[in-house]
Amino acid sequence: MKEELLSQIKYDGNGLVPAIVQDANTNEVLMMAWMNAESLRLTIESGETWFWSRSRSELWHKGATSGNIQSVVEIRVDCDEDTLLVLVNPAGAACHTGERTCFYRKFG
């Protein structure tokens, strides 16, 4: 089943798929980042989140420098197979600003 789902993921023209990261316990959305096939493979194999940095054109392991690692509980694929939902147990802040979530600002 896992291999079948992996082969059906629809990456964009740059080989990327959006990954929404959510706290598995609180359901709070922590961040959105991009994954390519390699970062998804590393995430599945290591049990920790890996992403593709579009600005640096390189893989990055979430928490490698900050210690705020995200342990993967489950990965889901949406019905169109073009977006991932990654449920995690975070070891700290998700945002590079130090905020728990990247979505800490509101309009109005």
PDB file of N, CA and C in Angstrom:
ATOM      1  N   MET A   1       0.828  -1.199   0.000  1.00  0.00           N
ATOM      2  CA  MET A   1       0.000   0.000   0.000  1.00  0.00           C
ATOM      3  C   MET A   1       0.870   1.259   0.000  1.00  0.00           C
ATOM      4  N   LYS A   2       1.917   1.290   0.850  1.00  0.00           N
ATOM      5  CA  LYS A   2       2.777   2.469   0.940  1.00  0.00           C
ATOM      6  C   LYS A   2       3.450   2.757  -0.395  1.00  0.00           C
ATOM      7  N   GLU A   3       4.004   1.738  -1.036  1.00  0.00           N
ATOM      8  CA  GLU A   3       4.675   1.930  -2.326  1.00  0.00           C
ATOM      9  C   GLU A   3       3.702   2.426  -3.384  1.00  0.00           C
ATOM     10  N   GLU A   4       2.469   1.896  -3.349  1.00  0.00           N
ATOM     11  CA  GLU A   4       1.460   2.323  -4.315  1.00  0.00           C
ATOM     12  C   GLU A   4       1.138   3.802  -4.117  1.00  0.00           C
ATOM     13  N   LEU A   5       0.943   4.224  -2.870  1.00  0.00           N
ATOM     14  CA  LEU A   5       0.673   5.637  -2.593  1.00  0.00           C
ATOM     15  C   LEU A   5       1.843   6.519  -3.010  1.00  0.00           C
ATOM     16  N   LEU A   6       3.052   6.094  -2.696  1.00  0.00           N
ATOM     17  CA  LEU A   6       4.231   6.876  -3.060  1.00  0.00           C
ATOM     18  C   LEU A   6       4.313   7.092  -4.564  1.00  0.00           C
ATOM     19  N   SER A   7       3.995   6.075  -5.322  1.00  0.00           N
ATOM     20  CA  SER A   7       4.094   6.179  -6.781  1.00  0.00           C
ATOM     21  C   SER A   7       2.994   7.054  -7.375  1.00  0.00           C
ATOM     22  N   GLN A   8       1.952   7.338  -6.619  1.00  0.00           N
ATOM     23  CA  GLN A   8       0.832   8.127  -7.124  1.00  0.00           C
ATOM     24  C   GLN A   8       0.917   9.606  -6.762  1.00  0.00           C
ATOM     25  N   ILE A   9       1.887   9.997  -5.960  1.00  0.00           N
ATOM     26  CA  ILE A   9       2.007  11.402  -5.563  1.00  0.00           C
ATOM     27  C   ILE A   9       2.299  12.247  -6.797  1.00  0.00           C
ATOM     28  N   LYS A  10       1.549  13.341  -6.922  1.00  0.00           N
ATOM     29  CA  LYS A  10       1.681  14.236  -8.070  1.00  0.00           C
ATOM     30  C   LYS A  10       2.553  15.425  -7.675  1.00  0.00           C
ATOM     31  N   TYR A  11       3.804  15.361  -8.069  1.00  0.00           N
ATOM     32  CA  TYR A  11       4.735  16.457  -7.826  1.00  0.00           C
ATOM     33  C   TYR A  11       4.504  17.540  -8.874  1.00  0.00           C
ATOM     34  N   ASP A  12       4.819  18.773  -8.533  1.00  0.00           N
ATOM     35  CA  ASP A  12       4.661  19.857  -9.494  1.00  0.00           C
ATOM     36  C   ASP A  12       5.789  19.819 -10.530  1.00  0.00           C
ATOM     37  N   GLY A  13       5.843  20.807 -11.393  1.00  0.00           N
ATOM     38  CA  GLY A  13       6.839  20.858 -12.455  1.00  0.00           C
ATOM     39  C   GLY A  13       8.274  20.921 -11.966  1.00  0.00           C
ATOM     40  N   ASN A  14       8.461  21.301 -10.693  1.00  0.00           N
ATOM     41  CA  ASN A  14       9.797  21.353 -10.089  1.00  0.00           C
ATOM     42  C   ASN A  14      10.089  20.111  -9.259  1.00  0.00           C
ATOM     43  N   GLY A  15       9.188  19.125  -9.322  1.00  0.00           N
ATOM     44  CA  GLY A  15       9.393  17.890  -8.562  1.00  0.00           C
ATOM     45  C   GLY A  15       9.076  18.031  -7.086  1.00  0.00           C
ATOM     46  N   LEU A  16       8.204  18.984  -6.750  1.00  0.00           N
ATOM     47  CA  LEU A  16       7.891  19.264  -5.348  1.00  0.00           C
ATOM     48  C   LEU A  16       6.410  19.047  -5.060  1.00  0.00           C
ATOM     49  N   VAL A  17       6.135  18.746  -3.804  1.00  0.00           N
ATOM     50  CA  VAL A  17       4.769  18.606  -3.323  1.00  0.00           C
ATOM     51  C   VAL A  17       4.680  19.356  -1.991  1.00  0.00           C
ATOM     52  N   PRO A  18       3.588  20.143  -1.775  1.00  0.00           N
ATOM     53  CA  PRO A  18       3.449  20.828  -0.488  1.00  0.00           C
ATOM     54  C   PRO A  18       3.191  19.830   0.633  1.00  0.00           C
ATOM     55  N   ALA A  19       3.802  20.106   1.780  1.00  0.00           N
ATOM     56  CA  ALA A  19       3.626  19.264   2.964  1.00  0.00           C
ATOM     57  C   ALA A  19       3.183  20.147   4.123  1.00  0.00           C
ATOM     58  N   ILE A  20       1.978  19.901   4.589  1.00  0.00           N
ATOM     59  CA  ILE A  20       1.444  20.627   5.740  1.00  0.00           C
ATOM     60  C   ILE A  20       1.808  19.815   6.977  1.00  0.00           C
ATOM     61  N   VAL A  21       2.459  20.464   7.936  1.00  0.00           N
ATOM     62  CA  VAL A  21       2.895  19.768   9.151  1.00  0.00           C
ATOM     63  C   VAL A  21       1.969  20.167  10.292  1.00  0.00           C
ATOM     64  N   GLN A  22       1.419  19.164  10.960  1.00  0.00           N
ATOM     65  CA  GLN A  22       0.425  19.371  12.006  1.00  0.00           C
ATOM     66  C   GLN A  22       0.833  18.609  13.266  1.00  0.00           C
ATOM     67  N   ASP A  23       0.620  19.234  14.419  1.00  0.00           N
ATOM     68  CA  ASP A  23       0.883  18.572  15.698  1.00  0.00           C
ATOM     69  C   ASP A  23      -0.107  17.418  15.849  1.00  0.00           C
ATOM     70  N   ALA A  24       0.394  16.219  16.042  1.00  0.00           N
ATOM     71  CA  ALA A  24      -0.453  15.025  16.127  1.00  0.00           C
ATOM     72  C   ALA A  24      -1.335  15.018  17.368  1.00  0.00           C
ATOM     73  N   ASN A  25      -0.960  15.745  18.400  1.00  0.00           N
ATOM     74  CA  ASN A  25      -1.739  15.761  19.646  1.00  0.00           C
ATOM     75  C   ASN A  25      -2.760  16.888  19.700  1.00  0.00           C
ATOM     76  N   THR A  26      -2.389  18.073  19.219  1.00  0.00           N
ATOM     77  CA  THR A  26      -3.276  19.237  19.334  1.00  0.00           C
ATOM     78  C   THR A  26      -3.994  19.569  18.029  1.00  0.00           C
ATOM     79  N   ASN A  27      -3.544  18.986  16.926  1.00  0.00           N
ATOM     80  CA  ASN A  27      -4.052  19.281  15.577  1.00  0.00           C
ATOM     81  C   ASN A  27      -3.700  20.677  15.094  1.00  0.00           C
ATOM     82  N   GLU A  28      -2.856  21.401  15.814  1.00  0.00           N
ATOM     83  CA  GLU A  28      -2.429  22.729  15.398  1.00  0.00           C
ATOM     84  C   GLU A  28      -1.545  22.606  14.153  1.00  0.00           C
ATOM     85  N   VAL A  29      -1.808  23.446  13.156  1.00  0.00           N
ATOM     86  CA  VAL A  29      -0.961  23.476  11.969  1.00  0.00           C
ATOM     87  C   VAL A  29       0.320  24.210  12.348  1.00  0.00           C
ATOM     88  N   LEU A  30       1.445  23.536  12.172  1.00  0.00           N
ATOM     89  CA  LEU A  30       2.728  24.097  12.582  1.00  0.00           C
ATOM     90  C   LEU A  30       3.450  24.829  11.466  1.00  0.00           C
ATOM     91  N   MET A  31       3.409  24.266  10.269  1.00  0.00           N
ATOM     92  CA  MET A  31       4.153  24.855   9.163  1.00  0.00           C
ATOM     93  C   MET A  31       3.728  24.222   7.850  1.00  0.00           C
ATOM     94  N   MET A  32       4.151  24.837   6.770  1.00  0.00           N
ATOM     95  CA  MET A  32       4.005  24.277   5.439  1.00  0.00           C
ATOM     96  C   MET A  32       5.388  24.362   4.800  1.00  0.00           C
ATOM     97  N   ALA A  33       5.806  23.287   4.186  1.00  0.00           N
ATOM     98  CA  ALA A  33       7.099  23.276   3.510  1.00  0.00           C
ATOM     99  C   ALA A  33       6.966  22.401   2.271  1.00  0.00           C
ATOM    100  N   TRP A  34       8.028  22.313   1.524  1.00  0.00           N
ATOM    101  CA  TRP A  34       8.021  21.536   0.282  1.00  0.00           C
ATOM    102  C   TRP A  34       8.832  20.267   0.440  1.00  0.00           C
ATOM    103  N   MET A  35       8.351  19.201  -0.164  1.00  0.00           N
ATOM    104  CA  MET A  35       9.089  17.940  -0.200  1.00  0.00           C
ATOM    105  C   MET A  35       9.289  17.526  -1.649  1.00  0.00           C
ATOM    106  N   ASN A  36      10.435  16.907  -1.892  1.00  0.00           N
ATOM    107  CA  ASN A  36      10.628  16.216  -3.159  1.00  0.00           C
ATOM    108  C   ASN A  36      10.665  14.724  -2.834  1.00  0.00           C
ATOM    109  N   ALA A  37      10.872  13.896  -3.834  1.00  0.00           N
ATOM    110  CA  ALA A  37      10.847  12.447  -3.596  1.00  0.00           C
ATOM    111  C   ALA A  37      11.918  12.031  -2.587  1.00  0.00           C
ATOM    112  N   GLU A  38      13.090  12.659  -2.647  1.00  0.00           N
ATOM    113  CA  GLU A  38      14.185  12.307  -1.744  1.00  0.00           C
ATOM    114  C   GLU A  38      13.875  12.709  -0.299  1.00  0.00           C
ATOM    115  N   SER A  39      13.353  13.904  -0.090  1.00  0.00           N
ATOM    116  CA  SER A  39      13.033  14.325   1.287  1.00  0.00           C
ATOM    117  C   SER A  39      11.890  13.492   1.863  1.00  0.00           C
ATOM    118  N   LEU A  40      10.950  13.101   1.023  1.00  0.00           N
ATOM    119  CA  LEU A  40       9.877  12.225   1.500  1.00  0.00           C
ATOM    120  C   LEU A  40      10.437  10.859   1.880  1.00  0.00           C
ATOM    121  N   ARG A  41      11.332  10.338   1.065  1.00  0.00           N
ATOM    122  CA  ARG A  41      11.973   9.044   1.371  1.00  0.00           C
ATOM    123  C   ARG A  41      12.738   9.130   2.686  1.00  0.00           C
ATOM    124  N   LEU A  42      13.515  10.200   2.866  1.00  0.00           N
ATOM    125  CA  LEU A  42      14.277  10.386   4.109  1.00  0.00           C
ATOM    126  C   LEU A  42      13.357  10.523   5.318  1.00  0.00           C
ATOM    127  N   THR A  43      12.244  11.211   5.143  1.00  0.00           N
ATOM    128  CA  THR A  43      11.271  11.375   6.215  1.00  0.00           C
ATOM    129  C   THR A  43      10.711  10.020   6.631  1.00  0.00           C
ATOM    130  N   ILE A  44      10.333   9.219   5.643  1.00  0.00           N
ATOM    131  CA  ILE A  44       9.774   7.899   5.929  1.00  0.00           C
ATOM    132  C   ILE A  44      10.815   7.004   6.595  1.00  0.00           C
ATOM    133  N   GLU A  45      12.039   7.009   6.076  1.00  0.00           N
ATOM    134  CA  GLU A  45      13.097   6.144   6.609  1.00  0.00           C
ATOM    135  C   GLU A  45      13.568   6.552   7.997  1.00  0.00           C
ATOM    136  N   SER A  46      13.700   7.847   8.239  1.00  0.00           N
ATOM    137  CA  SER A  46      14.257   8.323   9.514  1.00  0.00           C
ATOM    138  C   SER A  46      13.202   8.530  10.590  1.00  0.00           C
ATOM    139  N   GLY A  47      11.942   8.723  10.191  1.00  0.00           N
ATOM    140  CA  GLY A  47      10.899   9.020  11.168  1.00  0.00           C
ATOM    141  C   GLY A  47      10.939  10.456  11.652  1.00  0.00           C
ATOM    142  N   GLU A  48      11.720  11.304  10.972  1.00  0.00           N
ATOM    143  CA  GLU A  48      11.803  12.730  11.280  1.00  0.00           C
ATOM    144  C   GLU A  48      11.640  13.501   9.974  1.00  0.00           C
ATOM    145  N   THR A  49      11.137  14.741  10.063  1.00  0.00           N
ATOM    146  CA  THR A  49      10.843  15.486   8.841  1.00  0.00           C
ATOM    147  C   THR A  49      12.089  16.006   8.128  1.00  0.00           C
ATOM    148  N   TRP A  50      12.049  15.849   6.816  1.00  0.00           N
ATOM    149  CA  TRP A  50      13.039  16.385   5.891  1.00  0.00           C
ATOM    150  C   TRP A  50      12.277  17.138   4.811  1.00  0.00           C
ATOM    151  N   PHE A  51      12.834  18.244   4.344  1.00  0.00           N
ATOM    152  CA  PHE A  51      12.172  19.064   3.342  1.00  0.00           C
ATOM    153  C   PHE A  51      13.161  19.493   2.269  1.00  0.00           C
ATOM    154  N   TRP A  52      12.631  20.114   1.227  1.00  0.00           N
ATOM    155  CA  TRP A  52      13.457  20.685   0.169  1.00  0.00           C
ATOM    156  C   TRP A  52      13.373  22.203   0.281  1.00  0.00           C
ATOM    157  N   SER A  53      14.510  22.857   0.426  1.00  0.00           N
ATOM    158  CA  SER A  53      14.553  24.310   0.493  1.00  0.00           C
ATOM    159  C   SER A  53      14.619  24.861  -0.924  1.00  0.00           C
ATOM    160  N   ARG A  54      13.587  25.574  -1.326  1.00  0.00           N
ATOM    161  CA  ARG A  54      13.588  26.176  -2.664  1.00  0.00           C
ATOM    162  C   ARG A  54      14.605  27.304  -2.750  1.00  0.00           C
ATOM    163  N   SER A  55      14.794  28.057  -1.681  1.00  0.00           N
ATOM    164  CA  SER A  55      15.725  29.194  -1.716  1.00  0.00           C
ATOM    165  C   SER A  55      17.188  28.745  -1.731  1.00  0.00           C
ATOM    166  N   ARG A  56      17.496  27.645  -1.052  1.00  0.00           N
ATOM    167  CA  ARG A  56      18.882  27.154  -0.992  1.00  0.00           C
ATOM    168  C   ARG A  56      19.138  25.989  -1.948  1.00  0.00           C
ATOM    169  N   SER A  57      18.086  25.476  -2.543  1.00  0.00           N
ATOM    170  CA  SER A  57      18.176  24.313  -3.442  1.00  0.00           C
ATOM    171  C   SER A  57      18.917  23.153  -2.784  1.00  0.00           C
ATOM    172  N   GLU A  58      18.448  22.810  -1.571  1.00  0.00           N
ATOM    173  CA  GLU A  58      19.064  21.691  -0.867  1.00  0.00           C
ATOM    174  C   GLU A  58      18.077  21.074   0.116  1.00  0.00           C
ATOM    175  N   LEU A  59      18.358  19.830   0.487  1.00  0.00           N
ATOM    176  CA  LEU A  59      17.567  19.140   1.502  1.00  0.00           C
ATOM    177  C   LEU A  59      17.859  19.749   2.863  1.00  0.00           C
ATOM    178  N   TRP A  60      16.863  19.771   3.740  1.00  0.00           N
ATOM    179  CA  TRP A  60      17.109  20.177   5.123  1.00  0.00           C
ATOM    180  C   TRP A  60      16.312  19.316   6.078  1.00  0.00           C
ATOM    181  N   HIS A  61      16.978  18.949   7.132  1.00  0.00           N
ATOM    182  CA  HIS A  61      16.414  18.115   8.198  1.00  0.00           C
ATOM    183  C   HIS A  61      15.906  19.055   9.274  1.00  0.00           C
ATOM    184  N   LYS A  62      14.596  19.100   9.464  1.00  0.00           N
ATOM    185  CA  LYS A  62      14.008  20.019  10.442  1.00  0.00           C
ATOM    186  C   LYS A  62      14.572  19.719  11.832  1.00  0.00           C
ATOM    187  N   GLY A  63      15.141  20.744  12.433  1.00  0.00           N
ATOM    188  CA  GLY A  63      15.683  20.622  13.779  1.00  0.00           C
ATOM    189  C   GLY A  63      17.153  20.260  13.831  1.00  0.00           C
ATOM    190  N   ALA A  64      17.789  20.070  12.684  1.00  0.00           N
ATOM    191  CA  ALA A  64      19.204  19.672  12.677  1.00  0.00           C
ATOM    192  C   ALA A  64      20.089  20.698  13.384  1.00  0.00           C
ATOM    193  N   THR A  65      19.784  21.980  13.235  1.00  0.00           N
ATOM    194  CA  THR A  65      20.591  23.001  13.910  1.00  0.00           C
ATOM    195  C   THR A  65      19.923  23.534  15.172  1.00  0.00           C
ATOM    196  N   SER A  66      18.590  23.584  15.196  1.00  0.00           N
ATOM    197  CA  SER A  66      17.871  24.155  16.344  1.00  0.00           C
ATOM    198  C   SER A  66      17.569  23.137  17.438  1.00  0.00           C
ATOM    199  N   GLY A  67      17.556  21.848  17.066  1.00  0.00           N
ATOM    200  CA  GLY A  67      17.151  20.816  18.010  1.00  0.00           C
ATOM    201  C   GLY A  67      15.647  20.587  18.035  1.00  0.00           C
ATOM    202  N   ASN A  68      14.911  21.397  17.271  1.00  0.00           N
ATOM    203  CA  ASN A  68      13.447  21.299  17.243  1.00  0.00           C
ATOM    204  C   ASN A  68      12.982  20.260  16.223  1.00  0.00           C
ATOM    205  N   ILE A  69      13.398  19.038  16.449  1.00  0.00           N
ATOM    206  CA  ILE A  69      13.087  17.931  15.548  1.00  0.00           C
ATOM    207  C   ILE A  69      11.600  17.606  15.608  1.00  0.00           C
ATOM    208  N   GLN A  70      11.071  17.157  14.483  1.00  0.00           N
ATOM    209  CA  GLN A  70       9.675  16.731  14.401  1.00  0.00           C
ATOM    210  C   GLN A  70       9.648  15.228  14.156  1.00  0.00           C
ATOM    211  N   SER A  71       9.169  14.482  15.133  1.00  0.00           N
ATOM    212  CA  SER A  71       9.048  13.023  15.005  1.00  0.00           C
ATOM    213  C   SER A  71       7.731  12.703  14.305  1.00  0.00           C
ATOM    214  N   VAL A  72       7.824  11.961  13.220  1.00  0.00           N
ATOM    215  CA  VAL A  72       6.646  11.674  12.398  1.00  0.00           C
ATOM    216  C   VAL A  72       5.792  10.583  13.032  1.00  0.00           C
ATOM    217  N   VAL A  73       4.502  10.875  13.146  1.00  0.00           N
ATOM    218  CA  VAL A  73       3.518   9.914  13.631  1.00  0.00           C
ATOM    219  C   VAL A  73       2.838   9.252  12.437  1.00  0.00           C
ATOM    220  N   GLU A  74       2.510  10.057  11.444  1.00  0.00           N
ATOM    221  CA  GLU A  74       1.773   9.554  10.285  1.00  0.00           C
ATOM    222  C   GLU A  74       1.908  10.532   9.126  1.00  0.00           C
ATOM    223  N   ILE A  75       1.886  10.008   7.914  1.00  0.00           N
ATOM    224  CA  ILE A  75       1.857  10.843   6.717  1.00  0.00           C
ATOM    225  C   ILE A  75       0.613  10.470   5.931  1.00  0.00           C
ATOM    226  N   ARG A  76      -0.133  11.477   5.544  1.00  0.00           N
ATOM    227  CA  ARG A  76      -1.348  11.270   4.759  1.00  0.00           C
ATOM    228  C   ARG A  76      -1.220  11.991   3.424  1.00  0.00           C
ATOM    229  N   VAL A  77      -1.931  11.483   2.426  1.00  0.00           N
ATOM    230  CA  VAL A  77      -1.973  12.087   1.101  1.00  0.00           C
ATOM    231  C   VAL A  77      -3.402  12.520   0.836  1.00  0.00           C
ATOM    232  N   ASP A  78      -3.586  13.722   0.284  1.00  0.00           N
ATOM    233  CA  ASP A  78      -4.950  14.181   0.027  1.00  0.00           C
ATOM    234  C   ASP A  78      -5.568  13.439  -1.160  1.00  0.00           C
ATOM    235  N   CYS A  79      -6.857  13.671  -1.382  1.00  0.00           N
ATOM    236  CA  CYS A  79      -7.621  12.939  -2.401  1.00  0.00           C
ATOM    237  C   CYS A  79      -7.115  13.186  -3.815  1.00  0.00           C
ATOM    238  N   ASP A  80      -6.502  14.345  -4.060  1.00  0.00           N
ATOM    239  CA  ASP A  80      -5.943  14.639  -5.381  1.00  0.00           C
ATOM    240  C   ASP A  80      -4.508  14.154  -5.531  1.00  0.00           C
ATOM    241  N   GLU A  81      -3.955  13.641  -4.448  1.00  0.00           N
ATOM    242  CA  GLU A  81      -2.588  13.103  -4.403  1.00  0.00           C
ATOM    243  C   GLU A  81      -1.524  14.150  -4.734  1.00  0.00           C
ATOM    244  N   ASP A  82      -1.845  15.439  -4.389  1.00  0.00           N
ATOM    245  CA  ASP A  82      -0.885  16.505  -4.677  1.00  0.00           C
ATOM    246  C   ASP A  82      -0.530  17.356  -3.456  1.00  0.00           C
ATOM    247  N   THR A  83      -0.915  16.885  -2.265  1.00  0.00           N
ATOM    248  CA  THR A  83      -0.563  17.559  -1.016  1.00  0.00           C
ATOM    249  C   THR A  83      -0.410  16.507   0.077  1.00  0.00           C
ATOM    250  N   LEU A  84       0.608  16.697   0.921  1.00  0.00           N
ATOM    251  CA  LEU A  84       0.839  15.781   2.032  1.00  0.00           C
ATOM    252  C   LEU A  84       0.455  16.445   3.349  1.00  0.00           C
ATOM    253  N   LEU A  85      -0.021  15.646   4.273  1.00  0.00           N
ATOM    254  CA  LEU A  85      -0.267  16.081   5.645  1.00  0.00           C
ATOM    255  C   LEU A  85       0.632  15.225   6.522  1.00  0.00           C
ATOM    256  N   VAL A  86       1.534  15.880   7.244  1.00  0.00           N
ATOM    257  CA  VAL A  86       2.499  15.164   8.072  1.00  0.00           C
ATOM    258  C   VAL A  86       2.173  15.443   9.528  1.00  0.00           C
ATOM    259  N   LEU A  87       1.724  14.411  10.237  1.00  0.00           N
ATOM    260  CA  LEU A  87       1.397  14.530  11.656  1.00  0.00           C
ATOM    261  C   LEU A  87       2.650  14.217  12.463  1.00  0.00           C
ATOM    262  N   VAL A  88       3.004  15.130  13.370  1.00  0.00           N
ATOM    263  CA  VAL A  88       4.263  15.002  14.096  1.00  0.00           C
ATOM    264  C   VAL A  88       4.102  15.241  15.590  1.00  0.00           C
ATOM    265  N   ASN A  89       5.096  14.790  16.327  1.00  0.00           N
ATOM    266  CA  ASN A  89       5.301  15.191  17.714  1.00  0.00           C
ATOM    267  C   ASN A  89       6.505  16.125  17.681  1.00  0.00           C
ATOM    268  N   PRO A  90       6.267  17.436  17.841  1.00  0.00           N
ATOM    269  CA  PRO A  90       7.370  18.391  17.756  1.00  0.00           C
ATOM    270  C   PRO A  90       8.178  18.454  19.051  1.00  0.00           C
ATOM    271  N   ALA A  91       9.496  18.630  18.902  1.00  0.00           N
ATOM    272  CA  ALA A  91      10.370  18.759  20.070  1.00  0.00           C
ATOM    273  C   ALA A  91      10.599  20.215  20.441  1.00  0.00           C
ATOM    274  N   GLY A  92       9.928  21.111  19.766  1.00  0.00           N
ATOM    275  CA  GLY A  92      10.093  22.541  20.032  1.00  0.00           C
ATOM    276  C   GLY A  92       9.382  23.348  18.976  1.00  0.00           C
ATOM    277  N   ALA A  93       9.776  24.609  18.860  1.00  0.00           N
ATOM    278  CA  ALA A  93       9.151  25.529  17.912  1.00  0.00           C
ATOM    279  C   ALA A  93       9.310  25.043  16.471  1.00  0.00           C
ATOM    280  N   ALA A  94       8.272  25.256  15.678  1.00  0.00           N
ATOM    281  CA  ALA A  94       8.338  24.892  14.260  1.00  0.00           C
ATOM    282  C   ALA A  94       8.889  26.036  13.425  1.00  0.00           C
ATOM    283  N   CYS A  95       8.631  27.268  13.844  1.00  0.00           N
ATOM    284  CA  CYS A  95       9.008  28.432  13.055  1.00  0.00           C
ATOM    285  C   CYS A  95      10.449  28.868  13.323  1.00  0.00           C
ATOM    286  N   HIS A  96      11.113  29.328  12.266  1.00  0.00           N
ATOM    287  CA  HIS A  96      12.490  29.803  12.416  1.00  0.00           C
ATOM    288  C   HIS A  96      12.582  31.056  13.287  1.00  0.00           C
ATOM    289  N   THR A  97      11.428  31.707  13.548  1.00  0.00           N
ATOM    290  CA  THR A  97      11.410  32.893  14.409  1.00  0.00           C
ATOM    291  C   THR A  97      11.382  32.527  15.890  1.00  0.00           C
ATOM    292  N   GLY A  98      11.192  31.217  16.157  1.00  0.00           N
ATOM    293  CA  GLY A  98      11.083  30.764  17.535  1.00  0.00           C
ATOM    294  C   GLY A  98       9.648  30.559  17.986  1.00  0.00           C
ATOM    295  N   GLU A  99       8.686  30.938  17.140  1.00  0.00           N
ATOM    296  CA  GLU A  99       7.267  30.725  17.456  1.00  0.00           C
ATOM    297  C   GLU A  99       6.938  29.240  17.313  1.00  0.00           C
ATOM    298  N   ARG A 100       5.974  28.791  18.091  1.00  0.00           N
ATOM    299  CA  ARG A 100       5.555  27.388  18.050  1.00  0.00           C
ATOM    300  C   ARG A 100       5.078  26.984  16.655  1.00  0.00           C
ATOM    301  N   THR A 101       4.348  27.874  15.992  1.00  0.00           N
ATOM    302  CA  THR A 101       3.824  27.628  14.657  1.00  0.00           C
ATOM    303  C   THR A 101       4.231  28.770  13.732  1.00  0.00           C
ATOM    304  N   CYS A 102       4.345  28.482  12.465  1.00  0.00           N
ATOM    305  CA  CYS A 102       4.636  29.531  11.487  1.00  0.00           C
ATOM    306  C   CYS A 102       3.412  30.416  11.249  1.00  0.00           C
ATOM    307  N   PHE A 103       2.248  29.938  11.688  1.00  0.00           N
ATOM    308  CA  PHE A 103       0.991  30.665  11.476  1.00  0.00           C
ATOM    309  C   PHE A 103       0.570  31.413  12.743  1.00  0.00           C
ATOM    310  N   TYR A 104       1.461  32.235  13.279  1.00  0.00           N
ATOM    311  CA  TYR A 104       1.197  32.952  14.519  1.00  0.00           C
ATOM    312  C   TYR A 104       0.616  34.351  14.297  1.00  0.00           C
ATOM    313  N   ARG A 105       0.560  34.813  13.058  1.00  0.00           N
ATOM    314  CA  ARG A 105       0.034  36.153  12.773  1.00  0.00           C
ATOM    315  C   ARG A 105      -1.375  36.068  12.177  1.00  0.00           C
ATOM    316  N   LYS A 106      -2.215  37.041  12.502  1.00  0.00           N
ATOM    317  CA  LYS A 106      -3.590  37.062  12.024  1.00  0.00           C
ATOM    318  C   LYS A 106      -3.863  38.355  11.269  1.00  0.00           C
ATOM    319  N   PHE A 107      -4.760  38.274  10.303  1.00  0.00           N
ATOM    320  CA  PHE A 107      -5.278  39.479   9.663  1.00  0.00           C
ATOM    321  C   PHE A 107      -6.358  40.041  10.565  1.00  0.00           C
ATOM    322  N   GLY A 108      -6.317  41.354  10.816  1.00  0.00           N
ATOM    323  CA  GLY A 108      -7.365  42.002  11.598  1.00  0.00           C
ATOM    324  C   GLY A 108      -7.319  41.789  13.064  1.00  0.00           C
TER     325      GLY A 108
END
